[in-house]
XYZ file of N, CA and C in Angstrom:
873
model
N 0.751 -0.979 0.096
C -0.049 0.063 0.057
C 1.149 1.396 0.007
N 0.665 2.184 -0.835
C 1.448 3.324 -1.160
C 1.477 4.268 0.220
N 2.330 4.602 0.817
C 2.253 5.390 1.927
C 1.684 6.912 1.745
N 2.073 7.449 0.873
C 1.750 8.852 0.374
C 0.241 8.716 0.125
N -0.776 8.019 -0.391
C -2.082 7.753 -0.526
C -2.405 7.491 0.904
N -1.883 7.075 2.004
C -2.483 6.855 3.070
C -2.685 7.936 3.612
N -1.435 8.963 3.470
C -1.310 10.102 4.314
C -2.298 11.157 3.657
N -2.533 11.235 2.514
C -3.345 12.026 1.985
C -4.657 11.570 2.483
N -5.225 10.373 2.359
C -6.459 10.156 2.955
C -6.453 10.556 4.506
N -5.434 10.360 5.226
C -6.064 10.790 6.760
C -5.578 12.306 6.793
N -5.147 13.373 6.113
C -4.992 14.389 6.316
C -6.550 15.298 5.417
N -7.045 14.268 4.157
C -8.422 14.600 3.971
C -9.477 14.462 4.981
N -9.325 13.490 5.710
C -10.666 13.522 6.768
C -10.104 14.401 7.430
N -9.129 14.490 8.169
C -8.669 15.644 9.260
C -9.106 16.901 8.958
N -8.845 17.065 7.650
C -9.338 18.609 7.185
C -10.612 18.700 6.746
N -11.256 17.795 6.609
C -12.810 17.788 5.820
C -12.752 18.023 4.295
N -11.574 18.158 3.638
C -11.256 18.611 2.430
C -10.226 17.981 1.542
N -10.441 17.830 0.293
C -9.713 17.256 -0.490
C -8.623 18.359 -0.847
N -9.203 19.538 -1.240
C -8.534 20.698 -1.557
C -7.655 21.007 -0.515
N -8.105 21.240 0.755
C -7.008 21.761 1.816
C -5.864 20.663 1.926
N -6.181 19.408 1.382
C -5.339 18.185 2.165
C -4.069 18.241 1.050
N -4.658 18.720 -0.441
C -3.803 18.635 -1.545
C -3.146 20.127 -1.082
N -3.622 21.183 -1.018
C -2.773 22.393 -0.495
C -1.663 22.389 0.288
N -1.936 21.368 1.385
C -1.043 21.271 2.484
C 0.042 20.277 2.200
N -0.352 19.126 1.423
C 0.606 18.061 1.161
C 1.485 18.333 -0.655
N 1.140 19.609 -1.096
C 1.638 20.033 -2.402
C 1.259 19.021 -3.372
N 0.116 18.772 -3.539
C -0.567 17.977 -4.636
C -1.761 19.018 -5.333
N -1.811 18.536 -6.651
C -2.971 19.152 -7.458
C -4.486 18.672 -6.737
N -5.732 19.426 -7.347
C -6.899 19.063 -6.730
C -7.037 17.556 -7.680
N -6.842 17.681 -8.512
C -7.164 16.183 -9.498
C -5.928 15.374 -9.090
N -4.828 15.633 -8.935
C -3.744 14.500 -8.110
C -4.492 13.983 -7.248
N -4.717 14.824 -5.881
C -4.923 13.927 -4.907
C -6.225 13.248 -5.315
N -7.201 13.878 -6.106
C -8.416 12.988 -6.106
C -8.195 11.490 -6.983
N -7.126 11.676 -7.704
C -6.685 10.199 -8.510
C -6.105 9.398 -7.609
N -5.444 9.971 -6.332
C -4.903 8.858 -5.521
C -5.797 8.600 -4.634
N -7.014 9.237 -4.123
C -8.244 8.501 -3.367
C -8.561 7.546 -3.967
N -8.910 7.762 -5.731
C -9.519 6.709 -6.217
C -8.681 5.453 -6.314
N -7.317 5.588 -6.396
C -6.524 4.573 -6.599
C -6.298 3.832 -5.199
N -6.723 4.376 -4.121
C -6.699 3.757 -2.866
C -7.838 2.756 -2.613
N -9.016 3.679 -3.032
C -10.066 2.936 -2.751
C -10.118 1.876 -3.574
N -9.725 1.715 -5.089
C -9.402 0.693 -5.779
C -8.373 -0.486 -5.198
N -7.439 -0.187 -4.798
C -6.447 -0.887 -4.009
C -6.769 -1.625 -2.854
N -7.930 -1.127 -1.945
C -8.358 -2.031 -0.665
C -9.511 -2.615 -1.086
N -10.468 -2.088 -2.432
C -11.640 -2.714 -2.910
C -12.989 -2.120 -2.219
N -13.008 -1.216 -1.554
C -14.124 -0.308 -1.292
C -13.998 1.050 -1.116
N -15.181 1.599 -0.879
C -15.103 3.293 -0.884
C -14.768 3.541 0.585
N -13.877 4.401 0.821
C -13.186 5.016 2.199
C -14.055 6.180 2.575
N -14.724 7.128 1.599
C -15.093 8.541 2.239
C -16.524 8.651 1.271
N -16.978 9.613 2.395
C -18.205 10.120 1.547
C -18.194 11.833 1.681
N -18.832 12.467 0.639
C -19.097 13.804 0.448
C -20.347 14.284 1.758
N -20.595 15.321 2.428
C -21.343 15.727 3.113
C -21.660 17.184 2.929
N -22.326 17.772 3.267
C -22.819 19.307 3.396
C -21.676 20.008 4.024
N -20.801 19.076 5.077
C -19.905 19.870 5.862
C -18.524 19.779 5.368
N -18.502 18.762 4.398
C -17.011 18.401 3.545
C -16.860 16.820 3.463
N -15.596 16.526 3.269
C -15.420 14.847 3.386
C -15.561 14.719 4.831
N -15.918 13.202 4.707
C -15.491 12.149 5.891
C -15.493 10.996 5.645
N -14.626 10.386 6.514
C -14.727 8.474 6.395
C -15.961 7.931 6.461
N -16.376 7.126 5.730
C -17.253 6.281 5.661
C -17.209 5.136 6.810
N -17.948 4.475 7.234
C -17.782 3.396 8.342
C -16.598 2.600 8.185
N -16.351 2.006 6.677
C -15.375 1.401 6.382
C -13.813 1.915 6.715
N -13.953 3.580 6.174
C -13.012 4.481 6.491
C -12.570 4.496 7.787
N -13.707 4.501 8.757
C -13.480 4.850 10.137
C -12.569 3.582 10.675
N -12.836 2.268 9.999
C -12.303 0.976 10.788
C -10.886 1.087 10.000
N -10.739 1.601 9.335
C -8.875 1.651 8.540
C -8.357 2.831 9.387
N -8.968 3.804 9.660
C -8.267 5.272 10.094
C -6.970 4.760 11.253
N -7.389 4.100 12.186
C -6.496 3.723 13.176
C -5.555 2.879 12.801
N -5.768 1.988 11.938
C -4.684 1.004 11.478
C -3.449 2.034 10.440
N -4.131 2.836 9.621
C -3.410 3.530 8.740
C -2.672 4.794 9.490
N -3.270 5.354 10.442
C -2.266 6.117 11.445
C -1.037 5.265 12.202
N -1.223 3.899 12.368
C -0.427 3.317 12.856
C 0.642 3.402 12.144
N 0.471 2.928 10.507
C 1.139 2.432 9.535
C 1.796 3.610 9.107
N 1.574 4.791 9.337
C 1.861 6.160 8.996
C 3.185 6.573 10.261
N 2.617 6.475 11.413
C 3.716 6.211 12.491
C 4.928 5.577 12.584
N 4.605 4.190 12.180
C 5.817 3.300 11.949
C 6.605 3.771 10.513
N 5.958 4.229 9.489
C 6.736 4.616 8.426
C 7.839 5.928 8.781
N 7.293 6.827 9.717
C 8.056 7.840 10.130
C 8.973 7.321 11.103
N 8.816 6.427 12.200
C 10.075 5.746 12.705
C 10.878 5.265 11.940
N 10.419 4.523 10.929
C 11.694 3.863 9.768
C 12.605 4.805 9.296
N 11.917 6.156 8.848
C 12.488 6.929 8.265
C 13.496 7.837 9.010
N 12.993 8.077 10.382
C 13.929 8.353 11.485
C 15.222 7.315 11.594
N 14.996 6.246 11.707
C 16.112 5.259 11.747
C 16.672 5.364 10.548
N 16.371 5.373 9.661
C 17.337 4.961 8.304
C 17.974 6.650 8.113
N 17.698 7.666 8.793
C 18.423 9.073 8.846
C 19.196 8.802 9.679
N 19.185 8.044 10.999
C 20.329 7.614 11.879
C 21.406 6.936 11.066
N 20.914 6.175 10.592
C 22.083 4.904 9.926
C 22.793 6.259 8.903
N 21.991 7.007 7.977
C 22.972 7.826 7.133
C 23.858 8.772 7.915
N 23.576 9.360 9.163
C 24.258 10.162 9.896
C 23.596 11.635 9.976
N 22.180 11.623 10.174
C 21.500 12.676 10.321
C 21.472 13.215 11.299
N 21.491 12.487 12.439
C 21.387 13.063 13.840
C 22.820 12.604 14.597
N 23.936 12.061 13.749
C 25.022 11.735 14.584
C 26.187 11.955 13.591
N 27.454 11.973 14.061
C 28.615 12.367 13.324
C 28.882 13.764 13.546
N 29.555 14.299 12.924
C 30.489 15.763 13.058
C 30.197 17.013 12.052
N 30.532 17.927 12.290
C 30.349 19.146 11.332
C 31.696 20.053 12.007
N 32.283 20.042 10.914
C 33.683 21.027 10.993
C 33.464 22.564 9.947
N 33.419 23.809 10.644
C 32.849 24.710 10.398
C 33.854 25.854 10.456
N 34.244 26.211 9.485
C 35.344 27.426 9.348
C 34.474 28.604 9.240
N 35.016 29.732 10.033
C 34.077 30.914 10.177
C 35.211 32.272 10.821
N 34.577 33.346 10.506
C 35.056 34.538 11.226
C 35.146 34.368 12.447
N 35.932 34.924 13.183
C 36.070 34.731 14.368
C 34.708 35.862 15.324
N 34.390 36.915 14.418
C 33.184 37.535 14.782
C 31.838 36.737 14.565
N 31.664 36.045 13.597
C 30.802 35.162 13.612
C 30.683 34.041 14.365
N 31.739 33.578 14.773
C 31.782 32.293 15.672
C 31.637 32.694 17.182
N 31.792 34.103 17.182
C 31.380 34.702 18.955
C 29.880 35.127 18.868
N 29.407 35.590 17.512
C 27.900 36.142 17.891
C 26.997 35.649 16.984
N 27.353 34.451 15.911
C 26.333 33.769 15.673
C 26.363 32.384 16.244
N 27.275 31.892 16.180
C 27.422 30.304 16.195
C 26.926 29.630 17.723
N 27.090 30.550 18.523
C 26.581 30.091 19.628
C 25.041 29.661 20.045
N 24.499 30.730 19.382
C 23.128 30.554 19.254
C 22.524 29.615 18.249
N 23.212 29.414 17.145
C 23.013 28.300 15.914
C 23.035 27.222 16.769
N 24.203 27.001 17.318
C 24.631 25.377 17.878
C 23.618 25.322 19.195
N 23.416 26.342 19.616
C 22.393 25.998 20.958
C 21.158 25.124 20.746
N 20.382 25.934 19.280
C 19.347 25.505 18.815
C 19.621 23.933 18.289
N 20.308 23.919 17.430
C 20.673 22.712 16.568
C 20.990 21.675 17.845
N 21.701 21.678 18.696
C 21.870 20.649 19.994
C 20.752 20.366 20.765
N 19.766 20.946 20.854
C 18.558 20.702 21.514
C 18.030 19.212 20.521
N 18.140 19.489 19.229
C 17.207 18.471 18.677
C 18.475 17.540 18.036
N 19.704 17.571 18.142
C 20.703 16.724 17.620
C 21.802 16.748 18.667
N 21.737 16.085 19.906
C 22.741 16.505 20.889
C 23.460 15.339 20.563
N 23.734 14.658 19.577
C 25.156 13.597 19.472
C 25.859 13.972 18.217
N 25.821 15.140 17.794
C 26.414 15.799 16.611
C 27.537 16.556 16.994
N 28.639 16.047 16.920
C 29.890 16.561 17.213
C 30.242 18.228 16.471
N 30.518 19.156 17.097
C 30.526 20.380 16.271
C 32.132 20.857 16.323
N 32.963 21.336 15.577
C 34.483 21.855 15.696
C 33.914 23.170 14.824
N 34.756 24.031 15.370
C 34.795 25.851 14.663
C 36.208 26.002 14.530
N 36.510 26.367 13.401
C 38.056 26.733 13.114
C 37.842 28.124 12.690
N 38.231 28.881 13.459
C 38.446 30.556 13.377
C 39.463 30.925 12.234
N 39.018 31.676 11.345
C 40.073 32.545 10.580
C 39.776 33.578 9.819
N 40.457 34.171 9.101
C 40.473 35.059 8.075
C 39.757 34.472 6.632
N 39.668 35.321 6.031
C 38.979 34.895 4.573
C 40.086 34.101 4.020
N 41.623 34.403 3.869
C 42.307 33.449 3.394
C 42.388 31.900 4.056
N 42.272 32.093 5.180
C 42.493 30.927 5.860
C 41.221 30.052 5.562
N 39.917 30.553 5.650
C 38.876 29.942 5.438
C 38.754 29.334 4.263
N 39.193 29.999 2.977
C 39.138 29.345 1.322
C 40.171 28.401 1.081
N 41.395 28.539 2.084
C 42.241 27.470 2.106
C 41.831 26.094 2.565
N 40.895 26.317 3.904
C 40.164 25.191 4.485
C 39.326 24.649 3.435
N 38.477 25.537 2.988
C 37.270 24.882 2.116
C 37.763 24.162 0.772
N 38.938 24.816 0.130
C 39.760 24.406 -0.765
C 40.336 22.944 -0.578
N 40.765 22.580 0.377
C 41.253 21.197 0.780
C 40.243 20.555 1.533
N 38.896 20.541 1.512
C 37.967 19.638 2.153
C 38.247 19.681 3.840
N 38.746 20.651 4.694
C 39.055 20.388 5.649
C 37.683 20.999 6.707
N 36.886 21.358 6.011
C 35.462 21.698 6.684
C 34.317 21.172 6.000
N 33.338 21.098 6.768
C 31.961 20.925 5.807
C 31.366 22.145 5.318
N 31.437 23.347 6.043
C 30.875 24.274 5.576
C 31.462 25.586 6.300
N 31.471 27.342 5.499
C 32.092 28.312 6.280
C 30.970 28.946 6.053
N 31.130 30.361 6.955
C 30.533 31.385 7.382
C 31.431 32.503 7.404
N 31.347 33.367 6.503
C 32.325 34.470 6.363
C 31.855 35.394 5.071
N 32.683 36.250 5.010
C 32.100 36.918 3.710
C 33.021 37.097 2.242
N 32.259 37.324 1.195
C 33.003 37.446 -0.110
C 33.257 35.700 -0.321
N 31.997 35.038 -0.848
C 32.347 33.568 -1.086
C 31.961 33.516 -2.635
N 31.475 34.529 -3.325
C 31.264 34.173 -4.317
C 32.398 33.813 -5.200
N 32.091 32.918 -6.157
C 33.067 32.567 -7.171
C 34.262 31.890 -6.736
N 34.277 31.448 -5.459
C 35.310 30.728 -4.893
C 35.525 29.251 -4.789
N 34.721 28.485 -6.018
C 35.102 27.115 -5.655
C 33.918 26.387 -5.097
N 32.957 26.859 -4.480
C 32.126 26.114 -3.302
C 30.657 26.742 -3.853
N 29.771 26.360 -3.136
C 28.371 26.664 -3.542
C 28.182 27.775 -2.140
N 27.216 28.870 -2.810
C 27.294 30.077 -2.000
C 26.230 30.563 -1.599
N 25.727 30.767 -0.026
C 24.622 31.105 -0.146
C 24.462 32.666 1.153
N 24.098 33.215 0.084
C 24.141 34.884 0.852
C 22.923 34.788 2.041
N 23.432 35.740 3.216
C 22.508 35.087 4.336
C 22.171 37.017 4.853
N 23.172 37.522 4.927
C 22.982 39.031 5.710
C 24.120 39.988 5.552
N 23.445 41.079 4.978
C 24.215 42.251 4.685
C 24.655 42.762 6.240
N 26.033 43.149 6.364
C 26.803 43.923 7.520
C 27.040 45.383 7.398
N 27.007 46.293 7.717
C 27.712 47.320 7.631
C 28.987 47.464 8.306
N 29.872 48.102 7.189
C 31.614 48.344 7.613
C 31.386 49.741 8.086
N 32.073 50.167 9.078
C 31.509 51.385 10.091
C 33.290 51.930 10.214
N 33.230 53.066 10.159
C 34.896 53.934 10.681
C 34.579 54.011 12.092
N 35.671 53.825 12.625
C 36.091 53.799 14.227
C 36.995 54.530 14.073
N 36.633 55.644 15.486
C 37.347 56.892 15.664
C 37.417 56.956 17.207
N 38.461 57.448 17.516
C 38.664 57.846 18.840
C 37.386 58.768 19.639
N 37.056 58.543 21.212
C 35.979 59.097 21.454
C 36.356 60.756 21.367
N 37.415 61.437 21.773
C 37.233 62.906 21.745
C 37.970 63.588 20.044
N 37.984 62.294 18.950
C 38.191 62.958 17.828
C 37.346 63.740 16.927
N 37.613 64.988 16.462
C 36.619 65.825 15.683
C 35.539 64.854 15.042
N 36.132 63.733 14.125
C 35.020 63.217 13.310
C 33.923 62.590 14.417
N 34.146 62.023 15.444
C 33.434 61.793 16.252
C 32.220 62.229 16.452
N 32.090 63.771 16.186
C 30.836 64.345 16.218
C 29.951 64.568 14.984
N 30.505 63.968 13.960
C 29.708 63.815 12.553
C 28.870 62.481 12.649
N 27.945 63.039 11.522
C 27.006 61.668 11.338
C 27.439 60.522 10.627
N 28.392 60.992 9.979
C 29.108 60.178 9.202
C 30.291 60.564 8.693
N 31.310 59.576 8.442
C 32.526 59.980 7.772
C 32.885 59.778 6.624
N 33.162 60.857 5.757
C 33.505 60.687 4.462
C 34.614 59.644 4.250
N 34.869 59.013 3.116
C 36.051 58.140 2.980
C 37.022 59.057 3.055
N 37.079 60.080 2.268
C 38.268 60.948 2.088
C 38.939 61.627 3.437
N 37.991 61.388 4.107
C 38.411 62.270 5.663
C 39.502 60.926 6.335
N 39.639 60.007 5.646
C 40.576 58.911 6.422
C 41.915 58.951 5.857
N 42.215 59.641 4.914
C 43.406 60.013 3.843
C 44.220 60.777 4.986
N 44.008 61.574 5.868
C 44.499 62.310 6.781
C 44.787 61.554 7.959
N 44.186 60.445 8.406
C 44.553 59.592 9.773
C 45.546 58.650 9.908
N 45.852 58.596 11.047
C 46.837 57.429 11.508
C 45.798 56.126 11.347
N 46.284 55.490 10.566
C 45.250 54.143 10.167
C 45.854 52.842 10.871
N 44.586 52.300 11.416
C 45.240 50.798 12.173
C 44.675 49.750 11.191
N 45.542 49.279 10.672
C 44.714 48.289 9.909
C 44.796 46.463 10.208
N 43.772 45.848 9.710
C 43.700 44.137 10.496
C 44.824 43.745 9.411
N 45.568 42.975 9.797
C 46.541 41.812 9.340
C 46.055 41.275 7.745
N 46.934 40.998 7.146
C 46.759 40.093 5.885
C 45.803 38.970 6.208
N 44.909 38.783 5.416
C 43.853 37.629 5.510
C 42.720 37.905 6.319
N 42.621 39.136 7.264
C 41.792 39.644 7.978
C 41.304 41.094 7.519
N 41.563 41.406 6.377
C 41.711 42.797 5.637
C 41.039 43.197 4.771
N 40.545 42.062 4.072
C 39.921 41.748 2.723
C 38.825 43.118 2.424
N 37.883 43.465 3.402
C 37.020 44.189 3.339
C 37.506 45.806 3.136
N 38.629 46.113 4.357
C 39.363 47.006 4.483
C 40.139 47.435 3.497
N 40.530 46.657 2.620
C 41.563 46.855 1.782
C 40.720 47.412 0.265
N 39.384 46.829 0.241
C 38.626 46.912 -0.957
C 37.945 48.446 -0.714
N 37.838 48.794 0.425
C 37.398 50.362 0.740
C 38.518 51.131 0.570
N 39.912 51.148 0.996
C 40.833 51.981 1.055
C 41.254 52.075 -0.436
N 40.978 51.075 -1.395
C 41.303 51.265 -2.622
C 40.474 52.072 -3.444
N 39.532 52.345 -2.640
C 38.515 53.470 -3.651
C 38.972 54.960 -3.460
N 40.076 54.702 -2.565
C 40.568 56.492 -2.550
C 41.784 56.476 -3.387
N 42.378 58.008 -3.487
C 43.273 58.429 -4.471
C 44.571 57.649 -3.961
N 44.963 57.410 -2.592
C 45.799 56.946 -1.924
C 45.467 56.158 -0.300
N 46.103 55.549 0.081
C 45.966 54.783 1.299
C 46.486 55.776 2.247
N 45.601 55.801 3.272
C 46.274 56.388 4.758
C 47.362 55.910 5.146
N 48.571 56.512 6.216
C 49.334 56.200 6.518
C 49.201 54.950 7.697
N 49.265 54.071 7.304
C 49.450 52.462 8.164
C 50.412 52.493 9.489
N 49.554 52.959 10.573
C 50.466 52.760 11.574
C 50.826 51.765 12.339
N 49.589 50.943 12.826
C 49.648 49.282 13.348
C 48.854 48.876 12.619
N 49.077 47.460 12.566
C 48.565 46.245 12.042
C 47.784 45.119 13.088
N 47.099 44.613 13.283
C 46.644 43.791 14.299
C 45.653 42.379 13.529
N 45.779 41.282 14.216
C 44.907 40.668 13.548
C 43.619 40.071 14.347
N 43.755 41.006 15.604
C 42.741 40.696 16.635
C 41.882 42.028 16.614
N 40.300 41.771 16.200
C 39.545 43.097 16.326
C 39.661 43.643 17.493
N 39.748 43.177 18.566
C 39.792 43.729 19.887
C 40.698 44.542 20.062
N 41.708 43.989 19.476
C 42.965 44.727 20.049
C 42.912 46.233 19.230
N 42.421 46.192 17.813
C 42.313 47.140 17.148
C 41.171 48.392 17.953
N 39.963 47.660 18.299
C 38.932 48.445 18.972
C 39.470 49.235 19.931
N 40.337 48.562 21.117
C 40.834 48.927 21.954
C 42.311 50.223 21.621
N 42.847 50.303 20.700
C 43.861 51.206 20.024
C 43.166 52.320 19.898
N 42.318 52.197 19.029
C 41.331 53.096 18.418
C 40.640 53.992 19.982
N 40.465 53.267 20.982
C 39.799 53.947 22.206
C 40.844 54.652 22.571
N 42.074 54.109 22.457
C 43.030 55.074 23.336
C 43.650 56.282 22.600
N 43.114 56.267 21.399
C 43.738 57.359 20.552
C 44.597 57.272 19.493
N 44.979 55.782 19.411
C 46.136 55.441 18.740
C 45.745 55.746 16.783
N 44.390 55.896 16.572
C 44.606 56.254 15.107
C 43.136 55.959 14.895
N 42.610 55.649 13.932
C 41.105 55.199 13.104
C 41.397 53.925 12.634
N 40.188 53.359 12.323
C 39.785 51.955 11.582
C 38.487 51.718 10.895
N 38.615 50.507 10.414
C 36.932 50.318 9.709
C 37.216 49.067 10.205
N 35.864 48.555 11.262
C 35.552 47.334 11.316
C 33.869 47.054 10.796
N 33.582 45.821 11.280
C 32.284 45.233 10.960
C 31.273 45.764 11.869
N 29.913 46.213 11.720
C 28.984 46.263 12.807
C 28.758 44.838 13.559
N 28.765 43.717 12.958
C 28.908 42.784 13.704
C 29.613 42.688 15.117
N 30.959 42.896 14.816
C 31.986 42.938 15.738
C 31.534 44.279 16.899
N 31.076 45.336 16.008
C 31.236 46.517 17.178
C 29.958 46.565 18.042
N 28.664 46.056 17.626
C 27.629 46.227 18.128
C 27.431 45.257 19.604
N 28.270 44.430 19.481
C 28.232 43.512 20.662
C 29.198 43.708 21.328
N 29.950 44.453 21.416
C 31.142 44.846 22.173
C 31.229 46.180 22.768
N 31.516 46.111 24.083
C 31.391 47.369 24.900
C 32.712 48.032 24.745
N 32.749 49.153 24.352
C 34.089 49.869 24.142
C 33.710 51.585 23.935
N 34.958 52.238 24.001
C 34.756 53.795 24.287
C 34.846 54.224 22.710
N 35.319 53.646 21.671
C 35.555 54.357 20.545
C 34.373 54.459 19.950
N 34.008 55.451 18.943
C 33.079 55.798 18.072
C 32.814 54.925 16.810
N 31.844 54.433 16.916
C 31.506 53.591 15.397
C 30.423 54.925 14.604
N 30.808 54.906 13.336
C 29.908 55.596 12.449
C 29.914 55.001 11.175
N 28.615 55.346 10.368
C 28.877 55.031 9.038
C 29.694 55.609 8.502
N 30.094 54.972 7.075
C 30.798 56.038 5.978
C 30.037 56.790 4.913
N 30.542 57.601 4.417
C 29.740 58.440 3.171
C 30.624 58.246 2.031
N 30.498 57.539 1.011
C 28.993 56.521 0.829
C 29.041 55.235 1.806
N 27.834 54.834 2.002
C 27.831 53.929 2.920
C 28.505 52.506 2.224
N 29.124 51.783 2.937
C 30.059 50.399 2.651
C 29.255 49.472 3.621
N 29.491 48.084 2.549
C 28.924 46.991 3.696
C 29.456 45.554 2.920
N 29.295 44.606 3.617
C 29.705 43.212 3.311
C 28.557 42.568 3.277
N 28.715 41.166 2.556
C 27.569 40.039 2.609
C 28.025 38.883 3.413
N 27.304 38.819 4.412
C 27.998 37.470 5.327
C 26.987 36.239 4.552
N 27.726 34.993 4.498
C 26.772 34.030 3.795
C 27.340 32.847 4.378
N 27.251 31.589 3.245
C 27.504 30.238 3.891
C 27.572 29.587 2.602
N 29.030 28.988 2.766
C 29.476 28.016 1.520
C 29.500 26.880 2.086
N 29.336 25.975 0.959
C 29.769 24.507 1.255
C 29.826 23.909 -0.004
N 30.947 22.819 -0.193
C 31.585 22.164 -1.061
C 30.798 22.509 -2.277
N 29.565 20.989 -2.016
C 28.571 20.639 -2.959
C 27.342 20.439 -1.961
N 26.194 21.114 -2.387
C 24.908 20.924 -1.411
C 24.709 19.589 -1.959
N 24.598 18.791 -3.024
C 23.819 17.552 -3.376
C 24.776 16.617 -2.410
N 26.094 16.764 -2.325
C 26.811 15.630 -1.783
C 27.094 15.914 0.020
N 26.602 17.288 0.288
C 26.560 17.345 1.707
C 26.081 16.076 2.465
N 26.750 15.878 3.586
C 25.993 14.941 4.494
C 24.804 15.416 5.218
N 23.590 14.560 5.663
C 22.251 14.635 5.984
C 22.483 15.839 7.370
N 23.471 15.629 8.052
C 23.853 16.288 9.173
C 24.344 17.510 8.900
N 25.055 17.894 7.869
C 25.618 18.836 7.522
C 24.365 19.938 7.021
N 23.350 19.517 5.922
C 22.142 20.115 5.213
C 21.236 20.469 6.384
N 21.131 19.617 7.662
C 20.251 19.779 8.419
C 20.854 21.153 9.241
N 22.205 21.274 9.711
C 22.627 22.511 10.030
C 22.458 23.521 9.337
N 22.478 23.685 8.075
C 22.421 24.820 7.225
C 21.258 25.318 7.251
N 20.002 24.525 7.489
C 18.799 25.073 7.816
C 18.643 25.859 9.482
N 19.443 25.222 10.170
C 19.368 25.988 11.314
C 20.106 27.635 11.290
N 20.958 27.334 10.556
C 21.824 28.754 10.483
C 20.881 29.657 9.568
N 20.338 29.288 8.287
C 19.255 30.287 8.103
C 18.180 30.624 8.608
N 17.659 29.492 9.471
C 16.543 29.986 10.591
C 17.106 30.943 11.427
N 18.120 30.762 11.924
C 18.914 31.783 13.298
C 18.910 33.150 12.423
N 19.418 33.352 11.462
C 19.697 34.721 10.471
C 18.508 35.029 10.268
N 17.532 34.509 9.771
C 16.214 34.969 9.178
C 15.603 35.913 10.524
N 15.677 34.682 11.782
C 15.173 35.658 13.276
C 15.830 37.084 13.233
N 17.043 37.126 12.764
C 17.601 38.547 13.364
C 17.198 39.690 12.537
N 16.235 39.515 11.481
C 15.994 40.696 10.656
C 14.554 41.263 11.304
């Protein structure tokens, strides 16, 4: 007996409507009608009657309903057991991510995921763009979360735009402005992220006729923030990093506005493990909930 026909029969009776059941299950009206006709031919007698209030099971259908529901429950258990064998709720996921994403996104995502999949081991590898792309090229991670994954040899899913902000000392004249013109950075001492962490900043500075004087470089966003707060120079950092970190430095939008697109990369979605595909859905859901 076809399990999809049984499922359609149960939902039609529960909803009292073939059209509602078709809409819920993703079938056409004619498609679900054909399924019901085929099911009745298979069992050898009618299962439903039409009344003024909608579809109802007839006496024979009422007798079969408990058995069919038990069949559906057994089938669901079977599918879950097969999923376990395939690794949908066990196994390991290695995630390459920006430190900011690892700090501010992944804890919430993993919390939600672990409630449903407590036996999945999760490893987080933090790094800049160069490190993440090398990890993905060598297949050392199942997925990555960072910015700029278009055309990098893996499937890319954009998730969220993230503003890039100018960071200035608290007593700096620019701190009183509503936005910082890009050209205003030319005459400032600049604190640059280290190579591998500086892709977005380089892209912005390349828009200027020349670069400002690079006074310091640091691979830690927190070090940069604190150096700016102490008046050692200005910098550019993403909103994701700044909005969650208490500091004295002043973060301002730039004119024209600058942003990056954070997203998710996976070598090939069609070959990703079931547990990886499940985790990706939790990432999407979490980020959608931030909007």
